[in-house]
Short mmCIF file of C-alpha atoms and ligand atoms in Angstrom, two decimals:
data_model
loop_
_atom_site.label_atom_id
_atom_site.label_comp_id
_atom_site.label_asym_id
_atom_site.label_seq_id
_atom_site.Cartn_x
_atom_site.Cartn_y
_atom_site.Cartn_z
CA UNK U 1 -23.63 -10.91 -19.42
CA UNK U 2 -24.44 -12.64 -16.13
CA UNK U 3 -27.51 -10.78 -14.91
CA UNK U 4 -26.74 -8.09 -12.39
CA UNK U 5 -23.55 -9.68 -11.09
CA UNK U 6 -20.94 -7.12 -10.13
CA UNK U 7 -17.58 -7.88 -11.70
CA UNK U 8 -14.56 -5.68 -11.17
CA UNK U 9 -10.92 -6.10 -11.99
CA UNK U 10 -7.50 -5.03 -10.87
CA UNK U 11 -5.29 -4.83 -13.93
CA UNK U 12 -1.71 -3.85 -13.15
CA UNK U 13 1.09 -3.64 -15.65
CA UNK U 14 4.10 -5.64 -14.42
CA UNK U 15 6.53 -2.76 -14.75
CA UNK U 16 7.98 -2.91 -11.24
CA UNK U 17 6.88 -3.20 -7.64
CA UNK U 18 3.28 -2.34 -6.91
CA UNK U 19 3.01 1.24 -5.67
CA UNK U 20 0.96 1.79 -2.53
CA UNK U 21 -1.60 3.73 -4.62
CA UNK U 22 -2.13 0.59 -6.68
CA UNK U 23 -2.69 -1.36 -3.49
CA UNK U 24 -5.43 1.09 -2.54
CA UNK U 25 -7.04 0.73 -5.98
CA UNK U 26 -7.09 -3.05 -5.58
CA UNK U 27 -8.46 -2.72 -2.05
CA UNK U 28 -11.35 -0.51 -3.17
CA UNK U 29 -12.13 -2.97 -5.97
CA UNK U 30 -12.07 -5.78 -3.42
CA UNK U 31 -14.39 -3.94 -1.02
CA UNK U 32 -16.77 -3.06 -3.82
CA UNK U 33 -16.87 -6.63 -5.12
CA UNK U 34 -17.39 -8.15 -1.67
CA UNK U 35 -20.14 -5.77 -0.61
CA UNK U 36 -22.08 -6.46 -3.79
CA UNK U 37 -21.55 -10.20 -3.69
CA UNK U 38 -19.55 -9.76 -6.87
CA UNK U 39 -16.28 -11.00 -8.29
CA UNK U 40 -12.80 -9.54 -8.49
CA UNK U 41 -10.58 -10.41 -11.44
CA UNK U 42 -6.80 -10.17 -11.52
CA UNK U 43 -5.55 -9.31 -15.01
CA UNK U 44 -1.99 -8.62 -16.07
CA UNK U 45 -1.64 -5.87 -18.67
CA UNK U 46 1.70 -6.69 -20.23
CA UNK U 47 1.34 -5.58 -23.83
CA UNK U 48 4.21 -3.15 -23.46
CA UNK U 49 7.12 -5.59 -23.55
CA UNK U 50 9.62 -2.71 -23.31
CA UNK U 51 8.52 -1.99 -19.77
CA UNK U 52 8.18 -5.57 -18.57
CA UNK U 53 10.09 -6.25 -15.35
CA UNK U 54 10.79 -9.84 -14.32
CA UNK U 55 9.45 -10.71 -10.89
CA UNK U 56 6.87 -7.93 -10.82
CA UNK U 57 3.87 -10.22 -11.31
CA UNK U 58 5.00 -12.55 -8.51
CA UNK U 59 5.65 -9.54 -6.29
CA UNK U 60 2.13 -8.20 -6.87
CA UNK U 61 0.56 -11.56 -6.07
CA UNK U 62 2.60 -11.96 -2.92
CA UNK U 63 1.63 -8.48 -1.79
CA UNK U 64 -2.07 -9.28 -1.92
CA UNK U 65 -1.55 -12.58 -0.21
CA UNK U 66 0.14 -10.77 2.64
CA UNK U 67 -2.58 -8.12 2.80
CA UNK U 68 -5.40 -10.64 2.77
CA UNK U 69 -6.94 -9.29 -0.42
CA UNK U 70 -8.30 -12.27 -2.32
CA UNK U 71 -9.15 -12.49 -5.99
CA UNK U 72 -11.84 -14.72 -7.42
CA UNK U 73 -10.43 -15.14 -10.86
CA UNK U 74 -7.41 -14.29 -12.96
CA UNK U 75 -3.70 -14.91 -13.39
CA UNK U 76 -2.75 -17.70 -10.96
CA UNK U 77 -6.38 -18.07 -9.82
CA UNK U 78 -7.91 -19.44 -13.02
CA UNK U 79 -11.43 -18.85 -14.28
CA UNK U 80 -13.50 -19.18 -17.41
CA UNK U 81 -12.51 -15.86 -18.99
CA UNK U 82 -8.82 -16.68 -19.38
CA UNK U 83 -6.12 -16.36 -20.33
CA UNK U 84 -5.77 -13.37 -18.03
CA UNK U 85 -2.34 -12.25 -19.15
CA UNK U 86 -2.70 -9.89 -22.10
CA UNK U 87 0.46 -11.15 -23.77
CA UNK U 88 -1.35 -14.49 -24.13
CA UNK U 89 -4.37 -12.92 -25.84
CA UNK U 90 -2.78 -11.58 -29.03
CA UNK U 91 -5.13 -13.42 -31.38
CA UNK U 92 -8.18 -12.09 -29.60
CA UNK U 93 -7.03 -8.50 -30.02
CA UNK U 94 -6.16 -9.05 -33.67
CA UNK U 95 -9.67 -10.25 -34.27
CA UNK U 96 -11.21 -7.17 -32.64
CA UNK U 97 -8.88 -4.77 -34.43
CA UNK U 98 -10.07 -6.46 -37.62
CA UNK U 99 -13.67 -5.77 -36.66
CA UNK U 100 -13.03 -2.06 -36.23
CA UNK U 101 -11.25 -1.93 -39.59
CA UNK U 102 -14.07 -3.81 -41.33
CA UNK U 103 -16.71 -1.44 -39.99
CA UNK U 104 -14.67 1.66 -40.84
CA UNK U 105 -14.26 2.64 -37.18
CA UNK U 106 -10.52 2.40 -37.50
CA UNK U 107 -7.97 2.80 -40.26
CA UNK U 108 -4.42 1.87 -41.13
CA UNK U 109 -1.73 4.53 -40.98
CA UNK U 110 1.75 4.30 -42.49
CA UNK U 111 3.24 7.58 -41.33
CA UNK U 112 6.78 7.01 -40.11
CA UNK U 113 8.07 8.60 -36.92
CA UNK U 114 10.07 11.00 -39.11
CA UNK U 115 7.00 12.02 -41.08
CA UNK U 116 5.06 12.61 -37.89
CA UNK U 117 7.88 14.68 -36.50
CA UNK U 118 7.95 16.79 -39.66
CA UNK U 119 4.22 17.42 -39.35
CA UNK U 120 4.64 18.49 -35.76
CA UNK U 121 7.18 21.06 -36.90
CA UNK U 122 4.99 22.21 -39.76
CA UNK U 123 1.69 22.49 -37.87
CA UNK U 124 1.44 24.09 -34.46
CA UNK U 125 -0.16 21.76 -31.83
CA UNK U 126 -0.37 19.02 -34.41
CA UNK U 127 -2.73 16.22 -33.51
CA UNK U 128 -3.58 13.19 -35.66
CA UNK U 129 -7.34 13.66 -35.83
CA UNK U 130 -10.35 14.39 -38.04
CA UNK U 131 -8.82 17.69 -39.13
CA UNK U 132 -5.42 16.35 -40.12
CA UNK U 133 -5.91 12.71 -41.05
CA UNK U 134 -6.89 13.69 -44.61
CA UNK U 135 -3.38 14.99 -45.16
CA UNK U 136 -1.58 11.93 -43.80
CA UNK U 137 -0.49 8.62 -45.31
CA UNK U 138 -3.26 6.23 -44.33
CA UNK U 139 -5.93 3.93 -45.68
CA UNK U 140 -8.35 6.86 -45.86
CA UNK U 141 -6.14 8.85 -48.21
CA UNK U 142 -4.32 6.17 -50.21
CA UNK U 143 -5.90 3.97 -52.88
CA UNK U 144 -6.86 0.50 -51.67
CA UNK U 145 -4.29 -1.23 -53.92
CA UNK U 146 -1.49 0.92 -52.59
CA UNK U 147 -2.47 0.10 -49.01
CA UNK U 148 -2.47 -3.60 -49.79
CA UNK U 149 0.81 -3.27 -51.64
CA UNK U 150 2.49 -1.51 -48.73
CA UNK U 151 1.33 -4.16 -46.28
CA UNK U 152 2.52 -6.92 -48.62
CA UNK U 153 5.90 -5.22 -48.87
CA UNK U 154 6.21 -5.50 -45.12
CA UNK U 155 5.80 -1.79 -44.40
CA UNK U 156 5.15 -1.21 -40.73
CA UNK U 157 1.85 0.39 -39.88
CA UNK U 158 -0.41 1.21 -36.99
CA UNK U 159 -4.17 1.01 -36.67
CA UNK U 160 -5.77 4.24 -35.52
CA UNK U 161 -9.18 4.81 -34.02
CA UNK U 162 -11.28 7.10 -36.22
CA UNK U 163 -12.82 9.63 -33.87
CA UNK U 164 -15.47 11.89 -35.38
CA UNK U 165 -15.42 15.52 -34.36
CA UNK U 166 -18.39 17.29 -32.85
CA UNK U 167 -19.55 14.64 -30.43
CA UNK U 168 -20.13 15.10 -26.75
CA UNK U 169 -18.92 12.15 -24.74
CA UNK U 170 -20.34 11.34 -21.32
CA UNK U 171 -18.35 9.39 -18.80
CA UNK U 172 -20.58 8.13 -16.03
CA UNK U 173 -18.32 8.26 -12.99
CA UNK U 174 -19.54 7.07 -9.60
CA UNK U 175 -17.32 9.59 -7.85
CA UNK U 176 -17.21 12.49 -10.27
CA UNK U 177 -20.70 12.29 -11.73
CA UNK U 178 -21.34 12.95 -15.39
CA UNK U 179 -18.00 13.95 -16.90
CA UNK U 180 -18.45 15.52 -20.36
CA UNK U 181 -15.77 15.82 -22.98
CA UNK U 182 -15.86 17.06 -26.56
CA UNK U 183 -14.52 14.52 -29.02
CA UNK U 184 -12.60 17.28 -30.83
CA UNK U 185 -9.90 17.31 -28.18
CA UNK U 186 -9.14 13.61 -28.69
CA UNK U 187 -6.63 12.34 -31.21
CA UNK U 188 -7.01 9.23 -33.33
CA UNK U 189 -5.34 6.94 -30.83
CA UNK U 190 -3.13 4.12 -31.97
CA UNK U 191 -4.86 0.83 -31.14
CA UNK U 192 -2.47 -1.63 -32.70
CA UNK U 193 1.09 -1.77 -33.98
CA UNK U 194 2.14 -4.14 -36.73
CA UNK U 195 5.77 -3.99 -35.56
CA UNK U 196 5.14 -6.13 -32.49
CA UNK U 197 1.72 -7.40 -33.54
CA UNK U 198 0.36 -6.14 -30.26
CA UNK U 199 -2.52 -3.86 -29.37
CA UNK U 200 -1.94 -0.77 -27.25
CA UNK U 201 -3.24 -0.48 -23.73
CA UNK U 202 -6.52 1.15 -24.78
CA UNK U 203 -7.70 -1.55 -27.13
CA UNK U 204 -6.62 -4.48 -24.97
CA UNK U 205 -8.16 -2.88 -21.90
CA UNK U 206 -11.58 -2.38 -23.52
CA UNK U 207 -11.72 -5.72 -25.27
CA UNK U 208 -10.81 -7.49 -22.05
CA UNK U 209 -13.19 -5.52 -19.87
CA UNK U 210 -15.95 -6.46 -22.30
CA UNK U 211 -15.04 -10.12 -22.70
CA UNK U 212 -14.45 -10.51 -18.97
CA UNK U 213 -17.88 -9.00 -18.33
CA UNK U 214 -16.57 -6.18 -16.18
CA UNK U 215 -19.40 -4.05 -14.80
CA UNK U 216 -17.44 -1.40 -12.90
CA UNK U 217 -14.04 0.05 -13.66
CA UNK U 218 -12.47 1.38 -10.47
CA UNK U 219 -9.02 2.82 -11.05
CA UNK U 220 -6.69 5.71 -10.36
CA UNK U 221 -7.42 9.27 -11.39
CA UNK U 222 -4.53 9.18 -13.85
CA UNK U 223 -6.77 7.11 -16.15
CA UNK U 224 -9.61 9.64 -16.24
CA UNK U 225 -8.30 11.30 -19.44
CA UNK U 226 -8.48 7.91 -21.18
CA UNK U 227 -12.08 7.28 -20.16
CA UNK U 228 -13.79 9.24 -23.00
CA UNK U 229 -11.78 7.23 -25.51
CA UNK U 230 -12.82 4.04 -23.74
CA UNK U 231 -16.48 5.07 -23.92
CA UNK U 232 -16.10 5.67 -27.66
CA UNK U 233 -14.46 2.28 -28.12
CA UNK U 234 -17.34 0.56 -26.36
CA UNK U 235 -19.69 2.37 -28.74
CA UNK U 236 -17.62 1.55 -31.81
CA UNK U 237 -17.88 -2.13 -30.98
CA UNK U 238 -21.62 -1.80 -30.34
CA UNK U 239 -21.24 -2.72 -26.67
CA UNK U 240 -23.05 0.30 -25.18
CA UNK U 241 -25.40 -1.96 -23.24
CA UNK U 242 -22.58 -3.45 -21.23
CA UNK U 243 -20.59 -0.25 -20.78
CA UNK U 244 -19.09 -0.39 -17.28
CA UNK U 245 -19.63 2.33 -14.76
CA UNK U 246 -16.43 4.16 -13.95
CA UNK U 247 -14.92 5.37 -10.70
CA UNK U 248 -11.69 7.32 -10.86
CA UNK U 249 -10.08 7.39 -7.43
CA UNK U 250 -8.38 10.47 -6.05
CA UNK U 251 -4.61 10.67 -6.34
CA UNK U 252 -2.39 9.96 -3.36
CA UNK U 253 -0.51 13.16 -2.66
CA UNK U 254 2.82 13.89 -0.96
CA UNK U 255 2.62 14.15 2.84
CA UNK U 256 2.94 17.92 2.45
CA UNK U 257 -0.19 17.86 0.29
CA UNK U 258 1.13 19.17 -3.03
CA UNK U 259 2.00 16.88 -5.93
CA UNK U 260 1.74 13.18 -6.50
CA UNK U 261 3.22 10.80 -3.94
CA UNK U 262 6.44 9.31 -5.28
CA UNK U 263 9.07 6.83 -4.21
CA UNK U 264 11.38 9.76 -3.60
CA UNK U 265 9.04 11.10 -0.90
CA UNK U 266 9.39 7.78 0.87
CA UNK U 267 13.19 7.89 0.65
CA UNK U 268 13.24 11.50 1.78
CA UNK U 269 10.94 11.09 4.79
CA UNK U 270 11.72 7.47 5.64
CA UNK U 271 8.54 5.56 4.94
CA UNK U 272 7.84 2.74 2.48
CA UNK U 273 5.76 3.32 -0.66
CA UNK U 274 5.65 -0.37 -1.53
CA UNK U 275 3.80 -3.15 0.27
CA UNK U 276 6.81 -5.50 0.30
CA UNK U 277 10.51 -4.92 0.03
CA UNK U 278 11.55 -4.78 -3.61
CA UNK U 279 14.89 -5.77 -5.06
CA UNK U 280 15.24 -4.13 -8.43
CA UNK U 281 16.59 -6.82 -10.78
CA UNK U 282 18.42 -4.27 -12.95
CA UNK U 283 19.84 -1.68 -10.57
CA UNK U 284 19.98 -4.03 -7.56
CA UNK U 285 18.53 -1.17 -5.56
CA UNK U 286 16.46 -2.26 -2.57
CA UNK U 287 13.28 -0.37 -1.68
CA UNK U 288 11.68 -0.82 1.70
CA UNK U 289 8.29 -2.41 2.15
CA UNK U 290 5.53 -2.18 4.73
CA UNK U 291 5.85 -5.85 5.59
CA UNK U 292 9.58 -5.77 6.26
CA UNK U 293 9.26 -2.49 8.15
CA UNK U 294 7.11 -4.24 10.72
CA UNK U 295 3.60 -3.14 9.77
CA UNK U 296 0.67 -5.45 10.29
CA UNK U 297 -1.22 -6.12 7.08
CA UNK U 298 -4.48 -5.18 8.81
CA UNK U 299 -3.00 -1.80 9.76
CA UNK U 300 -1.90 -1.13 6.19
CA UNK U 301 -5.33 -2.05 4.84
CA UNK U 302 -7.07 0.11 7.44
CA UNK U 303 -4.77 3.05 6.75
CA UNK U 304 -5.16 2.82 2.96
CA UNK U 305 -8.93 2.43 3.11
CA UNK U 306 -9.21 5.85 4.72
CA UNK U 307 -7.04 7.60 2.13
CA UNK U 308 -9.65 9.06 -0.17
CA UNK U 309 -12.72 7.70 1.58
CA UNK U 310 -14.16 8.20 5.03
CA UNK U 311 -17.19 6.66 6.68
CA UNK U 312 -18.64 9.99 7.73
CA UNK U 313 -18.32 9.00 11.39
CA UNK U 314 -15.55 9.22 13.97
CA UNK U 315 -14.68 5.55 13.56
CA UNK U 316 -11.14 4.96 12.35
CA UNK U 317 -10.41 1.34 13.20
CA UNK U 318 -11.95 -1.09 10.75
CA UNK U 319 -11.31 -4.74 10.10
CA UNK U 320 -11.48 -5.83 6.47
CA UNK U 321 -14.99 -7.18 7.05
CA UNK U 322 -16.10 -3.93 8.65
CA UNK U 323 -14.70 -2.07 5.67
CA UNK U 324 -16.72 -4.26 3.33
CA UNK U 325 -19.80 -3.19 5.31
CA UNK U 326 -19.03 0.50 5.57
CA UNK U 327 -17.28 1.33 2.29
CA UNK U 328 -19.17 3.52 -0.15
CA UNK U 329 -17.50 4.27 -3.46
CA UNK U 330 -19.78 7.23 -4.11
CA UNK U 331 -18.41 8.90 -0.97
CA UNK U 332 -14.81 8.90 -2.17
CA UNK U 333 -13.36 12.35 -2.44
CA UNK U 334 -12.74 13.96 -5.79
CA UNK U 335 -9.63 15.77 -4.65
CA UNK U 336 -6.32 14.10 -3.85
CA UNK U 337 -5.65 12.42 -0.52
CA UNK U 338 -2.61 13.51 1.45
CA UNK U 339 -0.41 10.52 2.28
CA UNK U 340 -0.10 11.02 6.01
CA UNK U 341 2.44 8.30 6.78
CA UNK U 342 2.47 9.23 10.47
CA UNK U 343 -1.13 8.11 10.52
CA UNK U 344 0.03 4.76 9.17
CA UNK U 345 2.37 4.45 12.16
CA UNK U 346 -0.51 5.37 14.46
CA UNK U 347 -2.62 2.61 12.95
CA UNK U 348 0.14 0.09 13.56
CA UNK U 349 0.32 1.20 17.19
CA UNK U 350 -3.44 0.73 17.52
CA UNK U 351 -3.19 -2.76 16.08
CA UNK U 352 -0.44 -3.66 18.54
CA UNK U 353 -2.76 -2.59 21.34
CA UNK U 354 -5.69 -4.51 19.92
CA UNK U 355 -3.76 -7.77 19.58
CA UNK U 356 -3.38 -9.98 22.60
CA UNK U 357 -0.08 -10.23 24.44
CA UNK U 358 0.56 -13.79 23.32
CA UNK U 359 0.47 -12.83 19.67
CA UNK U 360 2.87 -9.92 20.15
CA UNK U 361 5.08 -12.11 22.35
CA UNK U 362 5.38 -14.68 19.56
CA UNK U 363 6.64 -11.93 17.25
CA UNK U 364 8.96 -10.51 19.89
CA UNK U 365 10.45 -13.87 20.95
CA UNK U 366 12.82 -14.25 17.96
CA UNK U 367 14.13 -10.72 18.57
CA UNK U 368 14.84 -11.59 22.21
CA UNK U 369 16.61 -14.78 21.12
CA UNK U 370 18.63 -12.91 18.49
CA UNK U 371 19.94 -10.70 21.26
CA UNK U 372 21.35 -13.77 22.91
CA UNK U 373 18.78 -13.93 25.70
CA UNK U 374 17.27 -17.20 26.81
CA UNK U 375 13.87 -16.20 28.15
CA UNK U 376 10.68 -18.18 28.65
CA UNK U 377 7.54 -17.40 26.70
CA UNK U 378 5.93 -16.48 29.99
CA UNK U 379 8.60 -13.88 30.71
CA UNK U 380 8.38 -12.44 27.20
CA UNK U 381 4.60 -12.22 27.42
CA UNK U 382 4.87 -10.45 30.78
CA UNK U 383 7.24 -7.87 29.31
CA UNK U 384 4.99 -7.38 26.29
CA UNK U 385 2.07 -6.84 28.62
CA UNK U 386 3.93 -4.09 30.45
CA UNK U 387 5.45 -2.35 27.45
CA UNK U 388 3.43 -2.81 24.27
CA UNK U 389 1.44 0.39 24.72
CA UNK U 390 4.69 2.34 24.33
CA UNK U 391 5.61 1.17 20.83
CA UNK U 392 4.29 1.33 17.28
CA UNK U 393 6.33 -1.62 16.02
CA UNK U 394 7.26 -4.92 17.66
CA UNK U 395 10.90 -4.33 16.76
CA UNK U 396 10.91 -1.21 18.94
CA UNK U 397 10.30 -3.34 22.02
CA UNK U 398 13.86 -4.56 22.40
CA UNK U 399 15.51 -1.21 23.08
CA UNK U 400 12.81 -0.38 25.55
CA UNK U 401 12.76 -3.75 27.27
CA UNK U 402 16.28 -5.16 27.18
CA UNK U 403 16.82 -4.25 30.86
CA UNK U 404 14.24 -6.85 31.86
CA UNK U 405 16.55 -9.53 30.54
CA UNK U 406 20.00 -8.00 30.87
CA UNK U 407 21.26 -6.27 34.03
CA UNK U 408 22.73 -2.79 33.53
CA UNK U 409 26.51 -2.67 33.36
CA UNK U 410 26.59 1.08 33.08
CA UNK U 411 24.47 3.80 34.58
CA UNK U 412 23.31 6.78 32.58
CA UNK U 413 25.54 9.68 33.66
CA UNK U 414 22.86 12.35 33.55
CA UNK U 415 20.45 10.29 35.60
CA UNK U 416 23.20 9.45 38.11
CA UNK U 417 23.99 13.11 38.54
CA UNK U 418 20.38 13.99 39.10
CA UNK U 419 19.03 10.97 40.94
CA UNK U 420 21.88 9.34 42.90
CA UNK U 421 22.28 11.50 46.00
CA UNK U 422 24.98 11.34 48.71
CA UNK U 423 22.62 9.29 50.80
CA UNK U 424 21.36 7.00 48.03
CA UNK U 425 23.85 4.22 48.75
CA UNK U 426 22.80 4.15 52.41
CA UNK U 427 19.08 4.20 51.53
CA UNK U 428 19.45 1.47 48.89
CA UNK U 429 21.38 -0.70 51.34
CA UNK U 430 18.47 -0.36 53.74
CA UNK U 431 15.97 -1.04 50.97
CA UNK U 432 17.86 -4.21 50.10
CA UNK U 433 17.52 -5.32 53.70
CA UNK U 434 13.78 -4.63 53.66
CA UNK U 435 13.31 -6.55 50.39
CA UNK U 436 15.40 -9.43 51.70
CA UNK U 437 12.72 -10.07 54.34
CA UNK U 438 9.84 -10.24 51.83
CA UNK U 439 8.68 -13.73 50.89
CA UNK U 440 5.89 -12.80 48.52
CA UNK U 441 7.78 -10.84 45.87
CA UNK U 442 4.70 -9.96 43.79
CA UNK U 443 3.76 -6.30 43.36
CA UNK U 444 1.13 -6.67 46.08
CA UNK U 445 3.64 -8.42 48.31
CA UNK U 446 6.33 -5.73 48.02
CA UNK U 447 4.57 -2.44 47.66
CA UNK U 448 2.89 -2.02 51.09
CA UNK U 449 6.00 -3.12 52.95
CA UNK U 450 8.33 -0.79 51.08
CA UNK U 451 5.86 2.10 51.39
CA UNK U 452 5.53 1.57 55.11
CA UNK U 453 9.32 1.57 55.50
CA UNK U 454 9.63 4.84 53.49
CA UNK U 455 6.98 6.43 55.64
CA UNK U 456 8.49 5.32 58.94
CA UNK U 457 11.92 6.56 57.94
CA UNK U 458 10.38 9.81 56.67
CA UNK U 459 12.31 9.42 53.41
CA UNK U 460 11.21 11.20 50.28
CA UNK U 461 9.43 8.65 48.11
CA UNK U 462 10.92 10.25 44.97
CA UNK U 463 14.48 9.78 46.25
CA UNK U 464 13.89 6.10 46.89
CA UNK U 465 12.08 5.27 43.69
CA UNK U 466 14.49 7.19 41.46
CA UNK U 467 17.55 5.51 42.91
CA UNK U 468 15.84 2.10 42.90
CA UNK U 469 14.97 2.59 39.22
CA UNK U 470 18.49 3.66 38.32
CA UNK U 471 19.85 0.55 40.07
CA UNK U 472 17.55 -1.89 38.29
CA UNK U 473 17.25 -0.26 34.86
CA UNK U 474 20.41 1.79 34.45
CA UNK U 475 18.47 4.81 33.23
CA UNK U 476 15.61 6.93 34.50
CA UNK U 477 12.87 5.26 32.47
CA UNK U 478 10.62 2.24 32.49
CA UNK U 479 7.28 1.04 33.78
CA UNK U 480 6.18 0.97 37.43
CA UNK U 481 9.05 0.14 39.83
CA UNK U 482 7.30 -2.81 41.45
CA UNK U 483 6.33 -4.15 38.02
CA UNK U 484 10.05 -4.31 37.32
CA UNK U 485 11.18 -5.77 40.64
CA UNK U 486 8.36 -8.31 40.65
CA UNK U 487 9.33 -9.40 37.14
CA UNK U 488 13.03 -9.68 38.05
CA UNK U 489 12.32 -11.57 41.25
CA UNK U 490 14.00 -11.21 44.60
CA UNK U 491 17.38 -12.64 43.78
CA UNK U 492 17.97 -10.57 40.65
CA UNK U 493 16.54 -7.40 42.22
CA UNK U 494 18.93 -7.67 45.16
CA UNK U 495 21.84 -8.50 42.89
CA UNK U 496 21.21 -5.36 40.81
CA UNK U 497 20.77 -3.22 43.92
CA UNK U 498 24.09 -4.33 45.37
CA UNK U 499 25.84 -3.92 42.03
CA UNK U 500 24.61 -0.33 41.79
CA UNK U 501 25.65 0.48 45.34
CA UNK U 502 29.09 -0.90 44.62
CA UNK U 503 29.42 0.97 41.33
CA UNK U 504 27.95 4.33 42.33
CA UNK U 505 28.93 4.45 46.00
N1 LIG O 601 -2.74 -1.42 -16.70
C1 LIG O 601 -3.26 -0.23 -16.13
C2 LIG O 601 -2.42 0.10 -14.90
O1 LIG O 601 -1.33 -0.34 -14.85
C3 LIG O 601 -4.70 -0.42 -15.76
C4 LIG O 601 -5.54 0.80 -15.82
C5 LIG O 601 -6.98 0.43 -15.72
O2 LIG O 601 -7.35 -0.05 -14.63
O3 LIG O 601 -7.71 0.58 -16.69
O4 LIG O 601 -2.81 0.79 -13.99
#
């Protein structure tokens, strides 16, 4: 084993789109690897061909590319521990299953599904273990010749791990401490099936972690029950010295706080649970993704990093590099983390604010063009500057900003009723005359002149501004009035004023 080098892995099964909890697991592995100058391996655990979904592996890789989470080694990245797809490592697993059989740490079992079912009926809480294996059809109970004969006849069998009762197993978990389990509660897990000549998850996982020199196993809490078995497997192989340290991350919970976060919660409350949009190849169902919903990858990373870990300070905004600095796996919480999707929206808003106007303008420009407006980059940037603090997503800008580019053709009835007084037409006609005389149509050029006129006429400032706004915007909302008129310019401002006077009288 390379002395002291931290090596972690993210090992998804390609059974569908990557769930957002899986993204967080990968992120924590990434942060841990980076902060220790270590390496992150990408392994595909596809020994269960029944659950294989085409496109899932590509989807997972694309997700990490988008998020900026880089792997050092693995499927599509290469490396000296390959192949990294478990379906391409059959011979390796066979060899290691053989080792366990040779040393008596595992045995061959012929019990058919029907026989197992019958036992379950016969014995309450039946478990295939040290107490029951002596009554089953396996290489421990049958004569050697019979075992060989059955295999030669092509009888299907499984290889089971022989777990001795009465042991105390310690799982050294960086988050949960020393987790102790009695071996009596474990069953003799199936490690290999002759039917498909493939190992089960447990065997492949341990053999690969060992051969790939993994030093720390950071994964979801749902794998904690498997950890004692994994410790025993390391021991059975005689690999205690290179046993990885474990960290089982807290579950992501429903926004309400009870129960595991599921895709249905996303559908119900309208937020994505997948990094990218996913088109299910079988059902043709489309599930929304963070990318397509308009989230910045940095915002998603920042949001996820704080689900289950916090820096112990007030700081909430972290770049990926800052996370590498601040992250501490031992400070992850043991209890589940509520998936507060509103917080994710808040993060996106913060990232819009932190990005410069040019960058947001580049993202907004195609939306402006799609709405049939021919605007300059300068105009779009000016609008972004005025309005970006009001939105959480770039796509929300259009509804809020369209009036900058398109003159109102209708006027909001409620606002008209409230804001357009009997004398508004007369006042707006006068205002138009005042504006007509202004050469410098910047905010600074207009504001003092208009204010002076309002004062001299002893008009109510509110009356003027409300009617002016209604004329230029069509509703009672928007940024500062002179921001709007300065953006529109003299000609367009006067045109809109006269149009409103004509329409509203
Ligand atoms: N293939 C497992 C999964 O899909 C990996 C579990 C582990 O990290 O050990 O999550």
